[in-house]
Amino acid sequence: MKPDSPLLKILACPLDKGPLILDESRSALYNPRLRRHYPIVDGIPQLLPSSGVPAGISGSAASGPDSGA
């Protein structure tokens, strides 16, 4: 998925229905409100509530675009 993809304007978090941010470093969509990453597998966002991973679980403890790290 590319940062300028029109899909980013219409995709929403399955839990809070808010917008998502592309996190290219993790190949995931990120919800900064819930601090959850949704993986992108073979170009397809995995947007099931159960597929969301809390920030910091996989990878470094300070992860996510808004972590300041």
Short mmCIF file of N, CA and C in Angstrom, two decimals:
data_model
loop_
_atom_site.label_atom_id
_atom_site.label_comp_id
_atom_site.label_asym_id
_atom_site.label_seq_id
_atom_site.Cartn_x
_atom_site.Cartn_y
_atom_site.Cartn_z
N MET A 1 0.85 -1.17 0.00
CA MET A 1 0.00 0.00 0.00
C MET A 1 0.90 1.23 0.00
N LYS A 2 0.55 2.21 -0.80
CA LYS A 2 1.35 3.43 -0.91
C LYS A 2 0.75 4.52 -0.03
N PRO A 3 1.61 5.47 0.43
CA PRO A 3 1.12 6.54 1.31
C PRO A 3 0.03 7.41 0.67
N ASP A 4 0.04 7.52 -0.65
CA ASP A 4 -0.96 8.35 -1.33
C ASP A 4 -2.15 7.54 -1.85
N SER A 5 -2.28 6.32 -1.39
CA SER A 5 -3.36 5.45 -1.85
C SER A 5 -4.73 6.03 -1.47
N PRO A 6 -5.66 6.07 -2.43
CA PRO A 6 -7.00 6.56 -2.11
C PRO A 6 -7.70 5.71 -1.05
N LEU A 7 -7.27 4.45 -0.91
CA LEU A 7 -7.87 3.58 0.11
C LEU A 7 -7.67 4.13 1.52
N LEU A 8 -6.54 4.81 1.77
CA LEU A 8 -6.28 5.34 3.11
C LEU A 8 -7.35 6.32 3.56
N LYS A 9 -8.00 6.97 2.59
CA LYS A 9 -9.05 7.94 2.94
C LYS A 9 -10.35 7.27 3.38
N ILE A 10 -10.55 6.01 2.98
CA ILE A 10 -11.82 5.35 3.31
C ILE A 10 -11.68 4.22 4.32
N LEU A 11 -10.46 3.71 4.53
CA LEU A 11 -10.27 2.65 5.52
C LEU A 11 -10.41 3.20 6.92
N ALA A 12 -11.00 2.42 7.81
CA ALA A 12 -11.21 2.85 9.19
C ALA A 12 -10.91 1.71 10.14
N CYS A 13 -10.60 2.07 11.37
CA CYS A 13 -10.35 1.08 12.41
C CYS A 13 -11.63 0.29 12.66
N PRO A 14 -11.54 -1.03 12.74
CA PRO A 14 -12.74 -1.83 12.98
C PRO A 14 -13.30 -1.66 14.39
N LEU A 15 -12.52 -1.12 15.30
CA LEU A 15 -12.99 -0.96 16.68
C LEU A 15 -13.63 0.40 16.94
N ASP A 16 -12.93 1.50 16.58
CA ASP A 16 -13.49 2.82 16.89
C ASP A 16 -13.96 3.58 15.65
N LYS A 17 -13.81 2.97 14.48
CA LYS A 17 -14.27 3.52 13.19
C LYS A 17 -13.55 4.80 12.80
N GLY A 18 -12.45 5.12 13.47
CA GLY A 18 -11.68 6.32 13.15
C GLY A 18 -10.66 6.05 12.05
N PRO A 19 -10.03 7.13 11.54
CA PRO A 19 -9.04 6.98 10.47
C PRO A 19 -7.78 6.28 10.95
N LEU A 20 -7.08 5.68 9.99
CA LEU A 20 -5.83 4.97 10.27
C LEU A 20 -4.68 5.66 9.55
N ILE A 21 -3.47 5.48 10.08
CA ILE A 21 -2.26 6.07 9.52
C ILE A 21 -1.39 4.93 9.00
N LEU A 22 -0.83 5.12 7.80
CA LEU A 22 0.07 4.11 7.25
C LEU A 22 1.41 4.18 7.97
N ASP A 23 1.83 3.07 8.54
CA ASP A 23 3.14 2.94 9.18
C ASP A 23 3.98 2.04 8.28
N GLU A 24 4.70 2.67 7.35
CA GLU A 24 5.46 1.90 6.35
C GLU A 24 6.56 1.06 6.99
N SER A 25 7.14 1.53 8.09
CA SER A 25 8.24 0.79 8.71
C SER A 25 7.79 -0.56 9.25
N ARG A 26 6.50 -0.68 9.60
CA ARG A 26 5.97 -1.95 10.13
C ARG A 26 5.07 -2.65 9.13
N SER A 27 4.87 -2.05 7.97
CA SER A 27 3.93 -2.58 6.98
C SER A 27 2.58 -2.83 7.65
N ALA A 28 2.05 -1.75 8.23
CA ALA A 28 0.81 -1.85 8.98
C ALA A 28 0.06 -0.53 8.93
N LEU A 29 -1.21 -0.59 9.26
CA LEU A 29 -2.01 0.61 9.48
C LEU A 29 -2.08 0.81 10.99
N TYR A 30 -1.98 2.07 11.42
CA TYR A 30 -1.88 2.38 12.85
C TYR A 30 -3.03 3.26 13.30
N ASN A 31 -3.60 2.91 14.45
CA ASN A 31 -4.63 3.72 15.09
C ASN A 31 -3.99 4.36 16.32
N PRO A 32 -3.68 5.67 16.25
CA PRO A 32 -3.02 6.32 17.39
C PRO A 32 -3.93 6.49 18.60
N ARG A 33 -5.23 6.46 18.41
CA ARG A 33 -6.14 6.62 19.55
C ARG A 33 -6.14 5.38 20.43
N LEU A 34 -6.15 4.20 19.81
CA LEU A 34 -6.15 2.94 20.55
C LEU A 34 -4.76 2.33 20.63
N ARG A 35 -3.79 2.94 19.94
CA ARG A 35 -2.40 2.45 19.89
C ARG A 35 -2.35 1.00 19.43
N ARG A 36 -3.01 0.75 18.27
CA ARG A 36 -3.05 -0.60 17.70
C ARG A 36 -2.57 -0.56 16.26
N HIS A 37 -1.83 -1.58 15.87
CA HIS A 37 -1.37 -1.77 14.50
C HIS A 37 -2.19 -2.88 13.85
N TYR A 38 -2.56 -2.67 12.59
CA TYR A 38 -3.24 -3.68 11.80
C TYR A 38 -2.31 -4.03 10.64
N PRO A 39 -1.83 -5.27 10.56
CA PRO A 39 -0.83 -5.64 9.55
C PRO A 39 -1.38 -5.57 8.13
N ILE A 40 -0.47 -5.30 7.20
CA ILE A 40 -0.77 -5.37 5.77
C ILE A 40 -0.03 -6.60 5.24
N VAL A 41 -0.78 -7.59 4.76
CA VAL A 41 -0.21 -8.84 4.28
C VAL A 41 -0.46 -8.95 2.78
N ASP A 42 0.61 -9.06 2.01
CA ASP A 42 0.52 -9.14 0.55
C ASP A 42 -0.31 -7.98 -0.01
N GLY A 43 -0.15 -6.79 0.57
CA GLY A 43 -0.85 -5.61 0.10
C GLY A 43 -2.28 -5.47 0.58
N ILE A 44 -2.73 -6.39 1.42
CA ILE A 44 -4.12 -6.38 1.90
C ILE A 44 -4.15 -6.08 3.39
N PRO A 45 -4.79 -4.96 3.79
CA PRO A 45 -4.89 -4.64 5.22
C PRO A 45 -5.76 -5.67 5.94
N GLN A 46 -5.28 -6.15 7.08
CA GLN A 46 -6.01 -7.11 7.90
C GLN A 46 -6.79 -6.32 8.95
N LEU A 47 -8.02 -5.97 8.64
CA LEU A 47 -8.80 -5.06 9.48
C LEU A 47 -9.88 -5.76 10.28
N LEU A 48 -9.59 -6.94 10.76
CA LEU A 48 -10.50 -7.60 11.71
C LEU A 48 -10.14 -7.13 13.11
N PRO A 49 -11.12 -6.96 13.99
CA PRO A 49 -10.79 -6.54 15.36
C PRO A 49 -9.73 -7.43 16.01
N SER A 50 -9.78 -8.72 15.73
CA SER A 50 -8.82 -9.65 16.34
C SER A 50 -7.42 -9.55 15.73
N SER A 51 -7.27 -8.92 14.57
CA SER A 51 -5.96 -8.84 13.94
C SER A 51 -5.15 -7.65 14.43
N GLY A 52 -5.75 -6.75 15.19
CA GLY A 52 -5.04 -5.60 15.71
C GLY A 52 -4.06 -5.99 16.80
N VAL A 53 -2.85 -5.43 16.73
CA VAL A 53 -1.80 -5.73 17.71
C VAL A 53 -1.52 -4.45 18.50
N PRO A 54 -1.61 -4.49 19.83
CA PRO A 54 -1.28 -3.30 20.62
C PRO A 54 0.15 -2.84 20.34
N ALA A 55 0.35 -1.53 20.23
CA ALA A 55 1.68 -0.97 19.99
C ALA A 55 2.63 -1.43 21.08
N GLY A 56 3.81 -1.86 20.67
CA GLY A 56 4.83 -2.29 21.63
C GLY A 56 4.86 -3.79 21.84
N ILE A 57 3.88 -4.52 21.36
CA ILE A 57 3.87 -5.98 21.55
C ILE A 57 4.86 -6.65 20.61
N SER A 58 4.75 -6.38 19.31
CA SER A 58 5.71 -6.96 18.37
C SER A 58 6.62 -5.84 17.89
N GLY A 59 7.90 -5.95 18.19
CA GLY A 59 8.85 -4.90 17.85
C GLY A 59 9.33 -4.22 19.11
N SER A 60 9.79 -2.99 18.96
CA SER A 60 10.34 -2.28 20.11
C SER A 60 9.23 -1.80 21.03
N ALA A 61 9.59 -1.48 22.26
CA ALA A 61 8.61 -1.02 23.25
C ALA A 61 8.03 0.32 22.86
N ALA A 62 8.81 1.15 22.22
CA ALA A 62 8.32 2.46 21.78
C ALA A 62 8.09 2.39 20.29
N SER A 63 6.89 2.00 19.88
CA SER A 63 6.60 1.88 18.47
C SER A 63 5.42 2.75 18.11
N GLY A 64 5.28 2.98 16.82
CA GLY A 64 4.19 3.79 16.34
C GLY A 64 4.69 5.15 15.92
N PRO A 65 4.01 5.77 14.95
CA PRO A 65 4.45 7.05 14.42
C PRO A 65 4.44 8.18 15.45
N ASP A 66 3.62 8.08 16.48
CA ASP A 66 3.53 9.17 17.45
C ASP A 66 4.30 8.89 18.74
N SER A 67 5.16 7.89 18.74
CA SER A 67 5.85 7.52 19.98
C SER A 67 7.00 8.44 20.32
N GLY A 68 7.44 9.26 19.34
CA GLY A 68 8.55 10.16 19.59
C GLY A 68 9.89 9.47 19.55
N ALA A 69 9.92 8.20 19.23
CA ALA A 69 11.20 7.46 19.18
C ALA A 69 11.80 7.54 17.81
#
